[in-house]
Amino acid sequence: MDNQDFPLDPQSLVIHGDVDGDNDDTALAPAIYLASTYGARTSVEFAEMANQPRHSRYYARYGNPTQERCERLLARLENKESALLFSSGMGAMSTTLFASIRAGEHIVAQSTHYMGTAKLLTKVLPSMGVEVSLVDQRDSAAFIAATRENTRLIVVETPSNPTLTLTDLSAIAEFARSRGITTLADNTFASPINQRPHEFGIDLVLHSATKYLGGHSDLIAGVVCGSEEAVEKIWEYAITLGTNVSPFTAFLLLRGLRTLPMRVARQNENALAVAQFLEKHPAVARVHYPELDSHPQRELARRQMNHGGGVLSIELAGDAGHGFDAAKNFVAALKLAKHAVSLGGVETLVVHAASMWEASLNPAEMERAGISPALVRIAVGLENAQDLIRDITQALEDAETRA
Ligand SMILES: *Cc1c(COP(=O)(O)O)cnc(C)c1O
């Protein structure tokens, strides 16, 4: 199944795509292999185990059969040859970056990345002799202009946090291919249901599996998908850095993945309904969502995304001071939506970015990161859309009367 003769839709893939055709295990649910080590029958076999390429029955830092099943499905979902799970999205990002770049080499990345990725790119890697240029993700020509003789890697993230700004995947990938530069895309916000970077020529596709892939706010994991050869190389670093996933987490993630297409479809619908409603609300100045006609990159969204995803952000009306208070009050007045970081789970989560980063970023840094004082990110869950809209309506009214 899921070969050239019988390609499977993601909805079928998540149910069947973790097993090989020759699987002889009759148990329908995967076993959790908690063993830290695996025995050999002969000394010849032992030597083979220690020296073979990537394998899942030697020592559990190298992998385990539960993880292997989950990785098989993830690779197929991203249409890549291979996948490797990690202890977290940051474990995936740091290990992939360390495996892909050397001192004296150069990376081109975006000025807006997930905070942890941004720290790796602006602090950790430069301290180890890696050069990094950050460009405006909307400007494909800027990526090209920033590349040098020693550029080995281009890192993109689309849609990016918190304003759902997009990067043109095919423009970047096409240029990078022509120059032999590896491309890495953080696909966390879109999920493989809404966007498959492989189809646009991206080499390595990375996720924080903590978000949509897991989907239940009960695990931390990360994954990178790519060619067999590329993933094997990253695995060599993972076993040395110790950024491996636990067998139990791999089991939970596989369980979460069974419903990924259904969850994401509902989150797409809910987010679009909330975005369309808020766009007409007088207390809201702006709505950022890739599937709205008002999104400045709507055409690009149509080209590379199936739907807008489950995250939107809004800017409440009012000047800077008033907007900050209105946003803070709005978040506090929500009854159904939880005030928490993260996204992609079953429950709706909201974050007022400016009050979250107030202590660590100055106003200029916030502006550069696209964080307006009145901006609230809404990561929509699986609730009934009308209940979400009712909750948001009462919180907006409450915030207005108190601001
Ligand atoms: C959460 C997140 C990460 C980091 O993932 P963890 O699982 O929290 O380590 C990386 N990129 C994006 C876009 C994220 O949202």
Coordinates of C-alpha atoms and ligand atoms in Angstrom, one line a residue:
M1 CA 0.0 0.0 0.0
D2 CA 1.0 3.6 -0.6
N3 CA 3.3 2.9 -3.5
Q4 CA 3.1 4.1 -7.0
D5 CA 0.3 1.6 -7.9
F6 CA -1.8 2.4 -4.9
P7 CA -1.0 5.9 -3.5
L8 CA -3.0 6.6 -0.4
D9 CA -4.7 9.8 0.6
P10 CA -3.5 11.3 4.0
Q11 CA -6.7 10.2 5.6
S12 CA -5.9 6.5 4.8
L13 CA -2.2 7.0 5.3
V14 CA -2.6 8.0 9.0
I15 CA -4.6 4.7 9.6
H16 CA -2.3 2.3 7.7
G17 CA 0.9 4.1 6.8
D18 CA 3.0 3.1 9.8
V19 CA 3.2 -0.6 8.9
D20 CA 5.2 -2.2 6.1
G21 CA 3.5 -4.6 3.7
D22 CA 5.3 -7.5 5.3
N23 CA 4.4 -6.6 8.9
D24 CA 3.6 -9.9 10.7
D25 CA 2.4 -8.4 14.0
T26 CA -1.3 -9.1 14.3
A27 CA -1.7 -6.5 17.1
L28 CA -3.5 -3.5 15.6
A29 CA -2.1 -1.0 18.1
P30 CA 1.6 -0.6 18.2
A31 CA 3.7 -2.1 21.0
I32 CA 5.7 0.3 23.2
Y33 CA 9.3 -1.0 23.3
L34 CA 10.6 0.3 26.6
A35 CA 13.9 -1.8 26.4
S36 CA 17.0 0.4 26.7
T37 CA 19.1 -2.3 25.0
Y38 CA 18.7 -5.2 22.6
G39 CA 20.5 -8.6 22.8
A40 CA 22.5 -10.3 20.0
R41 CA 22.3 -14.1 19.4
T42 CA 26.0 -14.4 18.3
S43 CA 29.1 -12.3 18.5
V44 CA 29.0 -11.8 14.8
E45 CA 25.4 -10.5 15.1
F46 CA 26.6 -8.2 17.9
A47 CA 29.3 -6.7 15.8
E48 CA 26.8 -6.2 12.9
M49 CA 24.4 -4.5 15.3
A50 CA 27.0 -2.0 16.4
N51 CA 28.2 -1.1 13.0
Q52 CA 25.2 -1.1 10.8
P53 CA 23.7 2.2 9.6
R54 CA 20.6 3.6 11.3
H55 CA 18.7 0.8 13.2
S56 CA 16.1 0.5 15.9
R57 CA 17.1 -2.7 17.8
Y58 CA 20.6 -2.0 19.3
Y59 CA 20.5 0.6 22.1
A60 CA 17.5 2.9 22.6
R61 CA 19.3 6.2 22.1
Y62 CA 19.7 4.9 18.5
G63 CA 16.0 4.3 18.1
N64 CA 13.3 1.7 18.9
P65 CA 10.6 -0.2 16.9
T66 CA 7.8 2.0 18.3
Q67 CA 9.6 5.1 17.1
E68 CA 10.3 3.4 13.7
R69 CA 6.6 2.9 13.1
C70 CA 5.8 6.5 13.8
E71 CA 8.6 7.7 11.6
R72 CA 7.5 5.6 8.7
L73 CA 4.1 7.3 8.8
L74 CA 5.6 10.8 9.2
A75 CA 7.9 10.3 6.2
R76 CA 4.9 9.2 4.1
L77 CA 2.8 12.2 5.2
E78 CA 5.5 14.6 4.1
N79 CA 6.2 12.5 1.0
K80 CA 9.8 12.0 1.9
E81 CA 12.0 8.9 2.0
S82 CA 12.7 9.0 5.7
A83 CA 11.9 10.7 9.0
L84 CA 13.7 11.0 12.4
L85 CA 11.9 11.8 15.7
F86 CA 13.5 13.9 18.4
S87 CA 12.8 14.8 22.1
S88 CA 11.3 18.1 21.0
G89 CA 10.9 20.5 18.0
M90 CA 14.0 22.3 19.3
G91 CA 15.8 19.0 19.5
A92 CA 15.0 18.4 15.8
M93 CA 16.0 22.0 14.9
S94 CA 19.3 22.1 16.8
T95 CA 20.4 18.6 15.7
T96 CA 19.5 19.3 12.1
L97 CA 21.4 22.6 12.1
F98 CA 24.4 21.1 13.8
A99 CA 24.5 18.3 11.2
S100 CA 24.1 20.7 8.3
I101 CA 26.7 23.5 8.9
R102 CA 30.3 24.0 9.9
A103 CA 32.3 26.9 11.3
G104 CA 33.1 29.3 8.4
E105 CA 30.0 28.4 6.5
H106 CA 26.9 30.6 6.0
I107 CA 23.1 30.3 6.6
V108 CA 20.4 32.5 5.1
A109 CA 17.2 32.5 7.3
Q110 CA 14.2 34.7 8.0
S111 CA 14.0 37.6 10.4
T112 CA 10.9 36.0 11.9
H113 CA 11.5 32.5 13.2
Y114 CA 10.2 30.6 16.2
M115 CA 12.0 32.1 19.3
G116 CA 14.1 29.1 19.9
T117 CA 15.2 28.8 16.3
A118 CA 16.0 32.5 16.2
K119 CA 18.2 32.1 19.3
L120 CA 20.1 29.2 17.6
L121 CA 20.6 31.3 14.5
T122 CA 21.5 34.6 16.2
K123 CA 23.4 33.4 19.3
V124 CA 24.4 29.8 19.4
L125 CA 25.6 29.2 15.8
P126 CA 27.4 32.6 15.5
S127 CA 29.3 31.8 18.8
M128 CA 30.6 28.7 17.0
G129 CA 31.8 30.5 14.0
V130 CA 28.8 30.1 11.7
E131 CA 27.7 33.1 9.7
V132 CA 24.0 33.9 9.5
S133 CA 22.1 36.4 7.4
L134 CA 18.4 37.2 8.2
V135 CA 16.1 38.5 5.5
D136 CA 12.5 39.5 5.1
Q137 CA 10.6 36.3 4.4
R138 CA 8.2 38.0 2.0
D139 CA 11.1 39.0 -0.3
S140 CA 12.4 35.9 -2.2
A141 CA 15.0 38.1 -4.0
A142 CA 16.4 39.0 -0.6
F143 CA 17.2 35.3 0.1
I144 CA 19.0 35.1 -3.2
A145 CA 20.9 38.4 -2.7
A146 CA 22.0 37.3 0.8
T147 CA 23.7 34.1 -0.4
R148 CA 27.4 33.9 -0.6
E149 CA 30.1 31.5 -1.9
N150 CA 30.0 29.7 1.5
T151 CA 26.2 29.5 1.9
R152 CA 25.3 25.9 2.7
L153 CA 21.7 26.2 4.1
I154 CA 18.6 28.3 3.7
V155 CA 16.1 28.0 6.6
V156 CA 12.4 29.0 6.1
E157 CA 9.3 28.9 8.2
T158 CA 5.9 29.4 6.7
P159 CA 3.4 30.6 7.9
S160 CA 5.4 32.3 10.5
N161 CA 4.5 33.4 14.0
P162 CA 2.7 35.6 14.9
T163 CA 1.4 37.4 11.8
L164 CA 1.0 34.3 9.6
T165 CA 3.4 35.8 7.0
L166 CA 4.4 33.4 4.2
T167 CA 7.6 32.5 2.4
D168 CA 7.5 31.4 -1.3
L169 CA 8.7 27.8 -1.0
S170 CA 9.1 27.1 -4.7
A171 CA 11.0 30.3 -5.4
I172 CA 13.5 29.6 -2.6
A173 CA 13.8 25.9 -3.4
E174 CA 14.4 26.5 -7.1
F175 CA 17.2 29.0 -6.5
A176 CA 18.8 26.8 -3.8
R177 CA 18.8 23.7 -6.0
S178 CA 20.5 25.6 -8.8
R179 CA 23.3 26.5 -6.3
G180 CA 23.5 23.2 -4.5
I181 CA 22.3 24.8 -1.2
T182 CA 20.2 22.7 1.2
T183 CA 16.8 24.0 2.1
L184 CA 15.1 23.4 5.5
A185 CA 11.4 24.3 6.1
D186 CA 9.7 24.5 9.5
N187 CA 6.2 23.2 8.6
T188 CA 4.8 23.2 12.1
F189 CA 2.1 25.9 11.6
A190 CA 0.7 24.4 8.4
S191 CA 1.0 20.6 9.2
P192 CA 1.4 18.2 6.3
I193 CA -2.4 18.4 5.7
N194 CA -2.2 22.0 4.7
Q195 CA 1.2 22.2 3.1
R196 CA 3.8 19.7 1.8
P197 CA 7.1 21.6 1.2
H198 CA 8.5 18.6 -0.6
E199 CA 6.1 19.4 -3.5
F200 CA 7.8 22.7 -3.9
G201 CA 11.4 21.3 -3.8
I202 CA 12.3 21.7 -0.2
D203 CA 14.9 19.2 1.0
L204 CA 14.3 18.9 4.8
V205 CA 10.9 19.4 6.4
L206 CA 10.8 19.9 10.1
H207 CA 7.9 20.0 12.7
S208 CA 7.4 20.6 16.3
A209 CA 5.3 17.4 16.7
T210 CA 4.2 18.9 20.0
K211 CA 1.7 21.0 18.0
Y212 CA -0.7 19.6 15.3
L213 CA 1.0 16.2 14.8
G214 CA 0.5 15.2 18.5
G215 CA -2.6 17.3 18.7
H216 CA -3.6 16.7 22.3
S217 CA -1.3 19.0 24.3
D218 CA 0.2 15.9 26.1
L219 CA 3.6 15.3 24.5
I220 CA 6.8 17.1 23.4
A221 CA 8.5 15.9 20.3
G222 CA 10.0 16.9 17.0
V223 CA 10.6 15.4 13.6
V224 CA 12.7 16.0 10.5
C225 CA 11.9 14.4 7.1
G226 CA 14.2 14.1 4.1
S227 CA 16.1 11.8 1.9
E228 CA 17.4 8.6 3.4
E229 CA 20.9 9.9 3.0
A230 CA 20.2 13.3 4.7
V231 CA 18.3 11.8 7.6
E232 CA 21.0 9.2 8.2
K233 CA 23.5 12.0 8.5
I234 CA 21.3 13.9 11.0
W235 CA 20.8 10.6 12.9
E236 CA 24.6 10.3 13.4
Y237 CA 24.4 13.7 15.2
A238 CA 21.2 12.8 17.1
I239 CA 22.8 9.7 18.7
T240 CA 25.8 11.8 19.8
L241 CA 23.8 14.8 21.0
G242 CA 21.2 12.5 22.7
T243 CA 18.2 14.3 21.3
N244 CA 16.2 11.0 20.9
V245 CA 12.5 10.6 21.5
S246 CA 11.1 8.3 24.2
P247 CA 9.2 5.1 23.1
F248 CA 6.1 6.2 25.0
T249 CA 6.1 9.6 23.3
A250 CA 6.4 7.9 19.9
F251 CA 3.4 5.8 20.8
L252 CA 1.3 8.8 21.9
L253 CA 2.3 10.7 18.8
L254 CA 1.3 7.7 16.5
R255 CA -2.0 7.7 18.3
G256 CA -2.5 11.4 17.8
L257 CA -1.6 11.1 14.1
R258 CA -4.5 8.7 13.4
T259 CA -6.9 11.7 13.6
L260 CA -4.5 14.4 12.1
P261 CA -6.5 15.0 8.9
M262 CA -9.8 15.2 10.7
R263 CA -8.5 17.5 13.4
V264 CA -6.8 19.8 11.0
A265 CA -9.9 20.0 8.7
R266 CA -12.0 21.1 11.7
Q267 CA -9.3 23.6 12.9
N268 CA -9.2 25.0 9.3
E269 CA -12.9 25.5 9.3
N270 CA -13.0 27.0 12.9
A271 CA -10.2 29.4 12.2
L272 CA -11.7 30.6 9.0
A273 CA -15.1 31.1 10.7
V274 CA -13.5 33.0 13.6
A275 CA -11.3 35.1 11.2
Q276 CA -14.3 36.1 9.0
F277 CA -16.3 37.0 12.0
L278 CA -13.6 39.1 13.6
E279 CA -12.8 40.9 10.3
K280 CA -16.2 42.5 10.6
H281 CA -16.1 43.3 14.3
P282 CA -15.7 47.0 15.1
A283 CA -13.4 46.3 18.1
V284 CA -10.9 44.5 15.8
A285 CA -8.5 46.6 13.6
R286 CA -6.8 43.8 11.7
V287 CA -7.1 40.0 11.2
H288 CA -4.0 38.1 10.0
Y289 CA -5.1 34.8 8.4
P290 CA -3.8 33.3 5.1
E291 CA -7.2 32.3 3.8
L292 CA -8.7 35.7 4.0
D293 CA -8.8 37.8 0.9
S294 CA -7.3 40.7 2.9
H295 CA -4.1 38.7 3.5
P296 CA -1.4 40.5 1.6
Q297 CA 0.0 37.2 0.3
R298 CA -3.4 35.6 -0.5
E299 CA -2.2 34.4 -4.0
L300 CA 0.9 32.7 -2.6
A301 CA -1.3 31.0 0.1
R302 CA -3.5 29.6 -2.7
R303 CA -0.4 28.3 -4.6
Q304 CA 1.3 26.5 -1.7
M305 CA -1.3 25.8 1.0
N306 CA -4.5 23.7 0.9
H307 CA -6.1 25.8 3.7
G308 CA -5.2 28.6 6.1
G309 CA -4.5 26.4 9.1
G310 CA -5.7 26.7 12.7
V311 CA -3.8 29.8 13.8
L312 CA -4.9 33.4 13.3
S313 CA -3.9 36.7 15.0
I314 CA -5.8 39.9 15.5
E315 CA -5.0 43.4 16.4
L316 CA -7.5 45.1 18.6
A317 CA -8.6 48.7 17.7
G318 CA -7.2 51.7 19.4
D319 CA -3.9 53.6 19.6
A320 CA -0.8 51.8 21.0
G321 CA -1.6 52.2 24.7
H322 CA -5.3 51.6 24.4
G323 CA -4.7 48.6 22.1
F324 CA -2.3 47.0 24.6
D325 CA -4.9 47.3 27.4
A326 CA -7.7 46.2 25.2
A327 CA -5.7 43.1 24.1
K328 CA -4.7 42.2 27.7
N329 CA -8.3 42.6 28.9
F330 CA -9.7 40.6 26.0
V331 CA -7.4 37.6 26.8
A332 CA -8.3 37.8 30.5
A333 CA -12.1 37.9 29.7
L334 CA -12.2 34.8 27.6
K335 CA -14.0 31.9 29.3
L336 CA -13.6 29.0 26.9
A337 CA -10.3 29.7 25.3
K338 CA -7.3 29.0 27.5
H339 CA -4.5 31.6 28.1
A340 CA -1.5 29.5 27.2
V341 CA 1.4 29.1 24.8
S342 CA 1.5 26.4 22.2
L343 CA -1.0 25.5 19.5
G344 CA -2.4 22.6 17.5
G345 CA -4.1 20.9 20.4
V346 CA -7.8 20.1 20.8
E347 CA -8.5 23.2 22.9
T348 CA -8.3 26.9 21.7
L349 CA -5.3 28.8 23.1
V350 CA -4.7 32.5 23.1
V351 CA -1.6 34.5 23.7
H352 CA -1.1 38.3 24.1
A353 CA 2.4 38.4 22.6
A354 CA 3.3 41.9 23.8
S355 CA 2.6 41.2 27.5
M356 CA 4.4 37.9 27.1
W357 CA 7.6 39.5 25.6
E358 CA 7.4 42.8 27.6
A359 CA 10.1 41.7 30.0
S360 CA 12.6 40.3 27.4
L361 CA 12.2 42.5 24.2
N362 CA 12.3 46.3 23.9
P363 CA 9.7 48.1 21.8
A364 CA 12.0 48.2 18.7
E365 CA 12.7 44.4 18.9
M366 CA 9.0 43.7 19.2
E367 CA 8.2 45.8 16.2
R368 CA 10.9 43.9 14.2
A369 CA 9.4 40.6 15.3
G370 CA 6.0 41.9 14.0
I371 CA 4.5 42.0 17.5
S372 CA 2.1 45.0 17.8
P373 CA 1.0 45.9 21.3
A374 CA -2.6 45.1 20.4
L375 CA -1.8 41.7 18.8
V376 CA -3.5 38.5 20.1
R377 CA -2.7 35.1 18.6
I378 CA -5.6 32.6 18.6
A379 CA -4.7 29.0 18.0
V380 CA -8.1 27.5 17.3
G381 CA -9.1 24.1 18.7
L382 CA -11.8 21.6 18.0
E383 CA -14.7 23.3 19.8
N384 CA -17.9 24.3 18.2
A385 CA -17.2 27.4 16.0
Q386 CA -20.3 29.2 17.3
D387 CA -19.3 28.6 20.9
L388 CA -15.9 30.0 20.2
I389 CA -17.4 33.1 18.4
R390 CA -19.8 33.6 21.4
D391 CA -16.9 33.5 23.8
I392 CA -14.8 35.9 21.7
T393 CA -17.8 38.3 21.4
Q394 CA -18.4 38.5 25.1
A395 CA -14.7 39.0 25.8
L396 CA -14.4 41.8 23.2
E397 CA -17.4 43.6 24.8
D398 CA -15.9 43.1 28.2
A399 CA -12.5 44.4 27.1
E400 CA -14.2 47.5 25.5
T401 CA -16.1 48.4 28.6
R402 CA -13.0 48.2 30.8
A403 CA -10.5 49.8 28.5
Ligands
LIG1 C1 6.8 25.0 19.1 C2 7.6 25.3 17.9 C3 8.9 24.9 17.8 C4 9.6 24.2 18.9 O1 9.1 23.0 19.2 P1 9.1 22.3 20.7 O2 8.4 21.0 20.4 O3 8.4 23.2 21.6 O4 10.5 22.1 21.0 C5 9.6 25.1 16.6 N1 9.0 25.8 15.5 C6 7.7 26.2 15.6 C7 7.1 26.9 14.5 C8 6.9 26.0 16.8 O5 5.7 26.4 16.9

